[in-house]
Amino acid sequence: MPRSVLKIFLGLLPALATVLSNAPAAAQIDGSIRYTLDNGAEVIITPIEGVGQVAVIAAYGVGFFDDPAGHPQLAHLVEPLRVTAATPQSEPTKRRAELSAIGAVNAETQPHFTYYDYLLPADALELALRTEAERLDGLSPTIIDIGREGPLAAQEASWTASHRTPRTHKFALMAAAQAWRHDATHVDVATGLQNTRIDVAETFRKRWYTTDRLRLYITGSLDINAAKKAIDESIGKLPAPKAQKPDPDRAIDWAALPRRTTITWDLAVPTVVVAAPPPDDPAIRFALTRALQHMSTRSSFVGTPVLGTSAMWPVGELPPMFIAPVAVDRNVDGVLEHMVRTLVRLSDGELTDAEYASLRNAATTPFPPPLTPQMVEQQARQLAQMMSLAPDDARMRVYTQALLNRMVVSYDPADEQARATVASWTKDQWASALAEHLSPAKLYALVVEPRVR
């Protein structure tokens, strides 16, 4: 997948976070409309005046927690196949090259959804929509495409491990899905993808990439009526799926799992995952995940052999998880013990006023924070300087990244309502939820150790 723009954004995010956290509050970009097409696709349109570009983000409700048994990285592999495989209207890789020549395109696979984003001149909106419609309706991946894209997807896993980056947690979650959902004892995330059978990839793609799993975000310099017409003439013309939408198959049989599972994988970085079964109440799920995210930034991990920690936003059945890639040749058991001790201190039923204030702030602070015109200009200036962009181009990229952030953290509509509920929690409610759901008796650990076959 194209990552050059994404890597620059990721490198800029810490600086932008500082800018955002110090900025005054303001209303979000207004003027959005939201509706659903007859074929089930959901559409969100947000016009922005004077930026000269459009951003289109096509998100589908499938991620690597949906990988079938024995096929870790399959969702991640199907993602670039959709970008580069032929359609009746375009030869392999040609459309991606055409889009890249006039703008920026990217795609990312998350645990619970996958998105494809286009940042293009305003007059290219129809091209982006037509491209997504063609990929839904007439894609024809071949074994040649798999042979090209498989090694690239595997290379990303190898690169994160060899460079000791915290982004290894992404692949740890793929391993966790295989271990906890499919009883895997060894997971290959960096080898063998080029040997994936075309029928396996196509069965997966056709099951999950349907109009009723599509959420389409459009923003930038556009007329709403013209945008709706362009949607109607592209994605809107596609029929609804004949089969009923398959339910997500992400549930984990926690009662059947041991408290600690140890597996191996083909990366050189040991990784520890600590998880708790997701409560039924979306508000408690939201609070637990925000608490884990808050803990992952605490100074208690400074000086430990942990390369970085990460926690996920709650979506549906996905469990709250605390993930730590560990420096090679360091004590994995010690890291696991430290992670559990950290959670025990959080769930011992005694919250100080400072801890309560900190957790409440973490759970109620909007992410991404609202954009003000001043924030947009400041971020755009930084981005323009880093990437040698024209002001309008930089400004549109800021809007696009904000839209991506907002999409990632609110993909499940229940999360927004959960945030509102948690905002009113008392200290006792916080302490009770943490004690009930993050106590040692409720925690499950996955240790992923290196073993190259």
XYZ file of C-alpha atoms in Angstrom:
453
model
C 0.000 0.000 0.000
C 1.237 3.580 -0.552
C 2.582 4.839 2.759
C 4.854 7.807 2.068
C 2.195 10.378 2.888
C 0.963 8.356 5.857
C 4.469 8.058 7.327
C 4.939 11.812 7.133
C 1.596 12.329 8.828
C 2.461 9.819 11.533
C 5.733 11.603 12.154
C 3.929 14.909 12.398
C 1.160 13.725 14.717
C 3.053 14.232 18.019
C 3.708 17.855 17.111
C 0.144 18.309 15.921
C -1.163 16.761 19.118
C 0.630 19.463 21.102
C -0.876 22.140 18.893
C -4.329 20.606 19.247
C -4.163 20.192 23.002
C -3.258 23.852 23.487
C -5.865 25.218 21.077
C -9.113 26.906 22.115
C -12.337 24.954 21.796
C -14.550 25.514 18.752
C -17.327 23.837 16.833
C -16.530 20.960 14.519
C -16.787 21.530 10.784
C -20.512 21.974 10.265
C -22.788 21.529 7.283
C -22.509 17.736 7.095
C -25.297 15.599 5.710
C -25.664 11.873 6.293
C -27.899 9.444 4.427
C -28.088 5.822 3.233
C -28.355 4.647 -0.364
C -30.873 2.006 -1.436
C -28.042 -0.535 -1.694
C -27.079 0.019 1.953
C -24.036 2.269 1.519
C -23.872 5.046 4.106
C -22.796 8.516 2.931
C -21.424 11.448 4.953
C -20.746 14.679 3.008
C -19.014 17.701 4.564
C -18.370 20.678 2.259
C -15.456 23.016 3.015
C -15.142 26.264 1.104
C -12.025 27.508 -0.599
C -9.677 24.527 -0.397
C -9.746 23.521 -4.057
C -9.599 19.790 -3.354
C -11.766 16.898 -2.264
C -11.127 13.954 0.007
C -12.999 10.682 -0.370
C -12.678 7.972 2.262
C -14.311 4.622 1.567
C -14.446 2.526 4.743
C -15.609 -1.091 4.894
C -16.587 -3.030 8.003
C -13.881 -5.678 7.782
C -10.440 -5.846 9.361
C -7.780 -8.272 10.416
C -9.842 -9.538 13.345
C -11.947 -11.087 10.595
C -9.015 -13.065 9.139
C -10.046 -16.726 8.777
C -8.181 -19.514 10.533
C -4.716 -20.056 9.136
C -4.725 -16.838 7.121
C -3.301 -13.998 9.220
C -2.809 -10.863 7.122
C -5.515 -11.905 4.647
C -7.525 -8.707 5.212
C -4.278 -6.764 4.900
C -3.477 -8.554 1.631
C -6.928 -8.047 0.121
C -6.618 -4.308 0.765
C -3.891 -3.688 -1.878
C -5.467 -6.241 -4.222
C -8.492 -3.950 -4.395
C -6.192 -1.042 -5.251
C -4.058 -2.676 -7.935
C -6.064 -5.502 -9.536
C -7.715 -5.040 -12.909
C -11.292 -3.991 -13.513
C -13.122 -3.982 -16.854
C -12.271 -0.287 -17.082
C -8.611 -0.396 -16.034
C -5.529 -2.599 -16.338
C -3.661 -3.753 -13.187
C -2.042 -0.859 -11.239
C -3.049 1.647 -13.958
C -5.840 3.373 -12.019
C -3.662 3.749 -8.921
C -0.963 5.369 -11.047
C -3.550 7.667 -12.623
C -4.835 8.786 -9.224
C -1.354 9.160 -7.737
C -0.360 11.408 -10.635
C -2.977 13.996 -9.676
C -3.204 13.573 -5.903
C -2.534 11.268 -2.963
C -4.129 7.863 -2.384
C -3.667 5.456 0.485
C -5.298 2.512 2.227
C -5.060 1.065 5.740
C -6.339 -2.094 7.414
C -7.526 -1.758 11.022
C -8.670 -4.518 13.407
C -12.325 -3.748 12.706
C -12.482 -1.920 9.368
C -10.426 -1.034 6.293
C -10.385 2.326 4.572
C -9.265 3.704 1.218
C -8.625 7.438 1.005
C -8.297 9.725 -1.985
C -7.056 13.327 -1.828
C -7.612 14.829 -5.273
C -8.380 18.055 -7.149
C -12.008 19.083 -6.744
C -12.843 18.163 -10.333
C -11.682 14.568 -9.747
C -14.485 13.649 -7.337
C -16.312 11.643 -9.995
C -13.110 9.733 -10.806
C -12.659 8.693 -7.170
C -16.274 7.578 -6.851
C -16.171 5.742 -10.163
C -12.976 3.987 -9.079
C -14.542 2.743 -5.856
C -17.656 1.589 -7.713
C -15.556 -0.324 -10.247
C -13.635 -2.037 -7.457
C -16.895 -3.134 -5.868
C -18.514 -4.309 -9.069
C -15.875 -5.669 -11.423
C -12.567 -6.396 -9.697
C -10.582 -9.325 -11.114
C -7.565 -10.166 -8.904
C -5.208 -12.856 -10.204
C -2.434 -14.993 -8.781
C -0.034 -12.520 -10.393
C -1.509 -9.734 -8.257
C -1.073 -11.855 -5.130
C 2.513 -12.609 -6.120
C 3.160 -8.872 -6.388
C 1.285 -7.636 -3.312
C 1.907 -10.545 -0.919
C 5.629 -9.857 -0.432
C 4.915 -6.140 0.072
C 2.413 -6.822 2.854
C 4.874 -9.237 4.465
C 7.666 -6.696 4.090
C 5.771 -4.214 6.249
C 5.693 -6.734 9.094
C 9.396 -7.508 8.723
C 10.281 -3.819 8.559
C 8.461 -2.948 11.785
C 10.232 -5.787 13.572
C 13.719 -5.125 12.203
C 13.452 -1.422 13.063
C 12.059 -2.187 16.531
C 9.040 0.057 16.047
C 5.978 0.162 18.310
C 3.837 -0.394 15.192
C 4.561 -4.082 15.678
C 1.395 -4.049 17.798
C -0.664 -4.110 14.582
C 0.723 -7.525 13.724
C 0.430 -8.657 17.333
C -3.308 -8.118 17.024
C -3.355 -10.303 13.920
C -1.597 -12.990 15.942
C -4.014 -12.487 18.831
C -6.992 -13.002 16.529
C -5.505 -16.276 15.281
C -4.636 -17.489 18.787
C -7.785 -16.459 20.623
C -10.322 -17.100 17.866
C -8.731 -20.035 16.025
C -6.451 -21.751 18.596
C -3.285 -21.089 16.565
C 0.030 -21.938 18.222
C 2.246 -20.396 15.532
C 1.419 -17.445 13.281
C 3.297 -16.354 10.158
C 2.752 -12.680 9.391
C 5.921 -12.067 7.349
C 6.181 -15.177 5.190
C 4.040 -17.117 2.760
C 1.560 -14.424 1.749
C 2.586 -14.723 -1.893
C 1.329 -18.327 -1.774
C -2.219 -17.362 -0.775
C -4.702 -19.143 -3.025
C -6.739 -16.843 -5.228
C -9.988 -18.577 -4.247
C -9.274 -17.901 -0.555
C -8.642 -14.216 -1.212
C -11.674 -13.883 -3.474
C -14.040 -15.643 -1.068
C -12.944 -13.262 1.662
C -13.225 -10.165 -0.552
C -16.653 -11.001 -1.926
C -18.009 -11.795 1.508
C -16.946 -8.540 3.127
C -16.641 -5.920 0.387
C -20.286 -5.162 -0.307
C -22.238 -1.930 -0.548
C -24.008 -2.525 2.748
C -20.627 -2.559 4.494
C -19.485 0.685 2.881
C -19.351 4.002 4.689
C -18.413 6.827 2.329
C -16.943 10.075 3.688
C -16.587 13.026 1.294
C -15.253 16.466 2.201
C -13.657 19.475 0.535
C -14.607 21.959 -2.176
C -17.875 20.538 -3.412
C -21.517 21.278 -3.999
C -23.673 18.867 -2.012
C -26.222 18.370 -4.782
C -23.501 17.769 -7.370
C -21.766 15.333 -5.019
C -25.008 13.426 -4.420
C -25.576 13.197 -8.166
C -22.044 11.850 -8.687
C -22.649 9.258 -5.968
C -25.995 8.242 -7.494
C -24.343 7.745 -10.893
C -21.523 5.585 -9.540
C -21.873 3.704 -6.255
C -25.606 4.386 -6.160
C -26.108 2.331 -9.330
C -24.710 -0.816 -7.750
C -27.283 -3.364 -6.598
C -27.713 -4.326 -2.985
C -26.058 -7.627 -2.023
C -28.220 -10.648 -2.776
C -27.179 -12.376 0.419
C -27.870 -10.967 3.853
C -24.968 -9.065 5.355
C -22.853 -11.584 7.304
C -22.481 -10.870 10.958
C -18.962 -10.021 12.153
C -17.286 -13.145 13.466
C -14.998 -11.519 16.013
C -16.361 -13.094 19.173
C -13.834 -14.823 21.421
C -14.789 -17.735 23.676
C -13.125 -16.318 26.768
C -14.357 -19.105 29.026
C -12.426 -21.638 26.945
C -9.140 -19.708 27.054
C -6.337 -20.174 29.567
C -5.373 -17.028 31.445
C -2.049 -17.024 29.654
C -1.458 -18.204 26.106
C 2.002 -18.426 24.574
C 2.444 -18.729 20.821
C 5.251 -18.130 18.355
C 5.515 -16.092 15.189
C 7.978 -15.328 12.422
C 9.015 -11.874 13.690
C 12.027 -11.209 15.895
C 10.206 -8.944 18.359
C 8.504 -10.544 21.387
C 5.145 -8.939 22.126
C 2.760 -9.077 25.067
C -0.983 -8.478 24.813
C -3.172 -8.119 27.911
C -6.924 -8.071 27.319
C -10.200 -8.157 29.177
C -13.485 -9.581 27.885
C -15.570 -6.703 26.514
C -18.526 -5.775 28.728
C -21.946 -5.648 27.108
C -22.423 -2.009 28.111
C -20.838 0.262 25.447
C -20.162 2.960 28.054
C -18.118 0.605 30.241
C -16.323 -0.723 27.152
C -15.467 2.826 26.162
C -14.259 3.714 29.664
C -12.034 0.637 29.931
C -10.358 1.255 26.599
C -9.776 4.923 27.362
C -8.329 3.911 30.727
C -5.921 1.517 29.006
C -4.955 4.180 26.493
C -4.333 6.546 29.368
C -2.173 3.970 31.136
C -0.168 3.307 27.972
C 1.107 6.895 27.996
C 2.132 6.932 31.650
C 5.727 7.379 32.688
C 5.674 4.022 34.492
C 6.918 2.436 31.259
C 9.884 4.777 30.844
C 13.112 2.840 31.334
C 11.459 -0.547 30.839
C 12.272 -2.865 27.907
C 8.921 -1.973 26.326
C 9.319 -0.467 22.847
C 5.938 1.209 23.009
C 2.429 0.581 24.249
C -0.890 0.884 22.511
C -4.558 0.399 23.241
C -7.490 0.189 20.859
C -10.633 2.180 20.519
C -13.623 -0.010 21.420
C -15.713 -1.288 18.564
C -18.422 -3.869 19.054
C -17.077 -7.200 20.277
C -13.401 -6.190 20.207
C -11.902 -6.524 23.677
C -10.098 -3.686 25.452
C -6.414 -4.529 24.907
C -3.074 -3.325 26.240
C -0.221 -4.163 23.831
C 3.543 -3.905 24.338
C 6.240 -4.958 21.860
C 9.312 -5.862 23.915
C 12.953 -5.168 23.165
C 14.748 -8.281 21.930
C 16.506 -10.409 24.559
C 14.645 -8.725 27.397
C 12.510 -10.365 30.046
C 9.063 -10.916 28.554
C 7.724 -12.272 31.840
C 8.945 -9.142 33.590
C 7.135 -6.940 31.087
C 3.927 -8.931 31.495
C 4.199 -8.686 35.276
C 4.763 -4.935 35.021
C 1.717 -4.501 32.772
C -0.484 -6.475 35.156
C 0.839 -4.547 38.182
C 0.026 -1.308 36.400
C -3.537 -2.453 35.792
C -3.904 -3.745 39.353
C -3.028 -0.305 40.687
C -5.741 1.103 38.448
C -8.366 -1.461 39.453
C -7.767 -1.785 43.190
C -10.985 0.097 43.937
C -9.211 3.145 45.339
C -8.951 6.090 42.972
C -7.334 9.293 44.133
C -8.865 12.593 43.135
C -5.949 13.134 40.762
C -6.419 9.720 39.119
C -10.143 10.319 38.751
C -9.576 13.720 37.177
C -6.992 12.275 34.826
C -9.201 9.371 33.724
C -12.245 11.574 33.330
C -10.271 14.008 31.214
C -8.895 11.173 29.062
C -12.372 9.761 28.476
C -14.169 13.023 27.754
C -11.610 14.990 25.750
C -12.656 14.843 22.092
C -10.253 13.081 19.757
C -9.557 14.471 17.359
C -10.087 17.828 19.077
C -12.291 20.332 17.261
C -10.553 22.220 14.480
C -10.436 26.004 14.615
C -9.349 28.151 11.665
C -6.234 29.071 13.631
C -5.371 25.417 14.213
C -5.878 24.564 10.553
C -3.574 27.371 9.452
C -0.887 26.476 11.988
C -0.936 22.799 11.052
C -1.044 23.630 7.346
C 2.028 25.865 7.652
C 3.965 23.073 9.369
C 2.858 20.537 6.790
C 3.597 22.847 3.859
C 7.111 23.413 5.161
C 7.771 19.712 5.763
C 6.387 18.508 2.428
C 6.930 21.572 0.200
C 3.208 21.889 -0.441
C 1.113 24.771 -1.681
C -0.984 26.347 1.117
C -4.317 25.015 -0.208
C -2.869 21.525 -0.609
C -1.487 21.542 2.937
C -4.756 22.887 4.317
C -6.762 20.129 2.643
C -4.428 17.466 3.985
C -5.021 18.781 7.494
C -8.775 18.459 6.982
C -8.343 14.976 5.523
C -6.237 13.763 8.437
C -8.742 15.191 10.910
C -11.514 13.353 9.077
C -9.527 10.116 9.175
C -8.924 10.512 12.910
C -12.570 11.226 13.547
C -13.601 8.231 11.454
C -11.229 5.859 13.250
C -12.393 6.779 16.740
C -16.120 6.925 16.018
C -16.590 4.120 13.521
C -19.032 2.481 15.896
C -21.837 5.040 16.503
C -22.270 3.624 20.004
C -18.883 5.067 20.952
C -20.128 8.657 20.747
C -23.100 7.952 22.997
C -20.793 6.055 25.333
C -18.528 9.093 25.609
C -21.494 11.224 26.657
C -22.479 8.681 29.306
C -18.984 8.345 30.759
C -18.643 12.134 30.953
C -21.122 12.127 33.845
C -19.517 9.295 35.816
C -18.566 9.886 39.429
C -15.306 8.704 40.948
C -17.134 5.756 42.518
C -18.570 4.707 39.149
C -15.098 4.773 37.610
C -13.604 2.795 40.487
C -16.398 0.214 40.341
C -16.064 -0.341 36.580
C -12.284 -0.673 36.731
C -12.387 -3.001 39.733
C -15.010 -5.242 38.154
C -13.530 -5.523 34.675
C -9.757 -4.983 34.963
C -8.999 -6.981 38.096
C -6.350 -9.729 37.748
C -9.085 -12.381 37.729
C -10.545 -10.849 34.561
C -7.325 -10.418 32.573
C -6.030 -12.635 29.765
C -2.464 -12.530 28.502
C -1.002 -13.487 25.149
C 2.776 -13.801 24.832
C 4.064 -13.909 21.264
C 7.637 -15.170 21.023
C 9.962 -15.286 18.001
C 10.445 -18.550 16.168
C 11.446 -18.337 12.538
C 10.610 -21.545 10.698
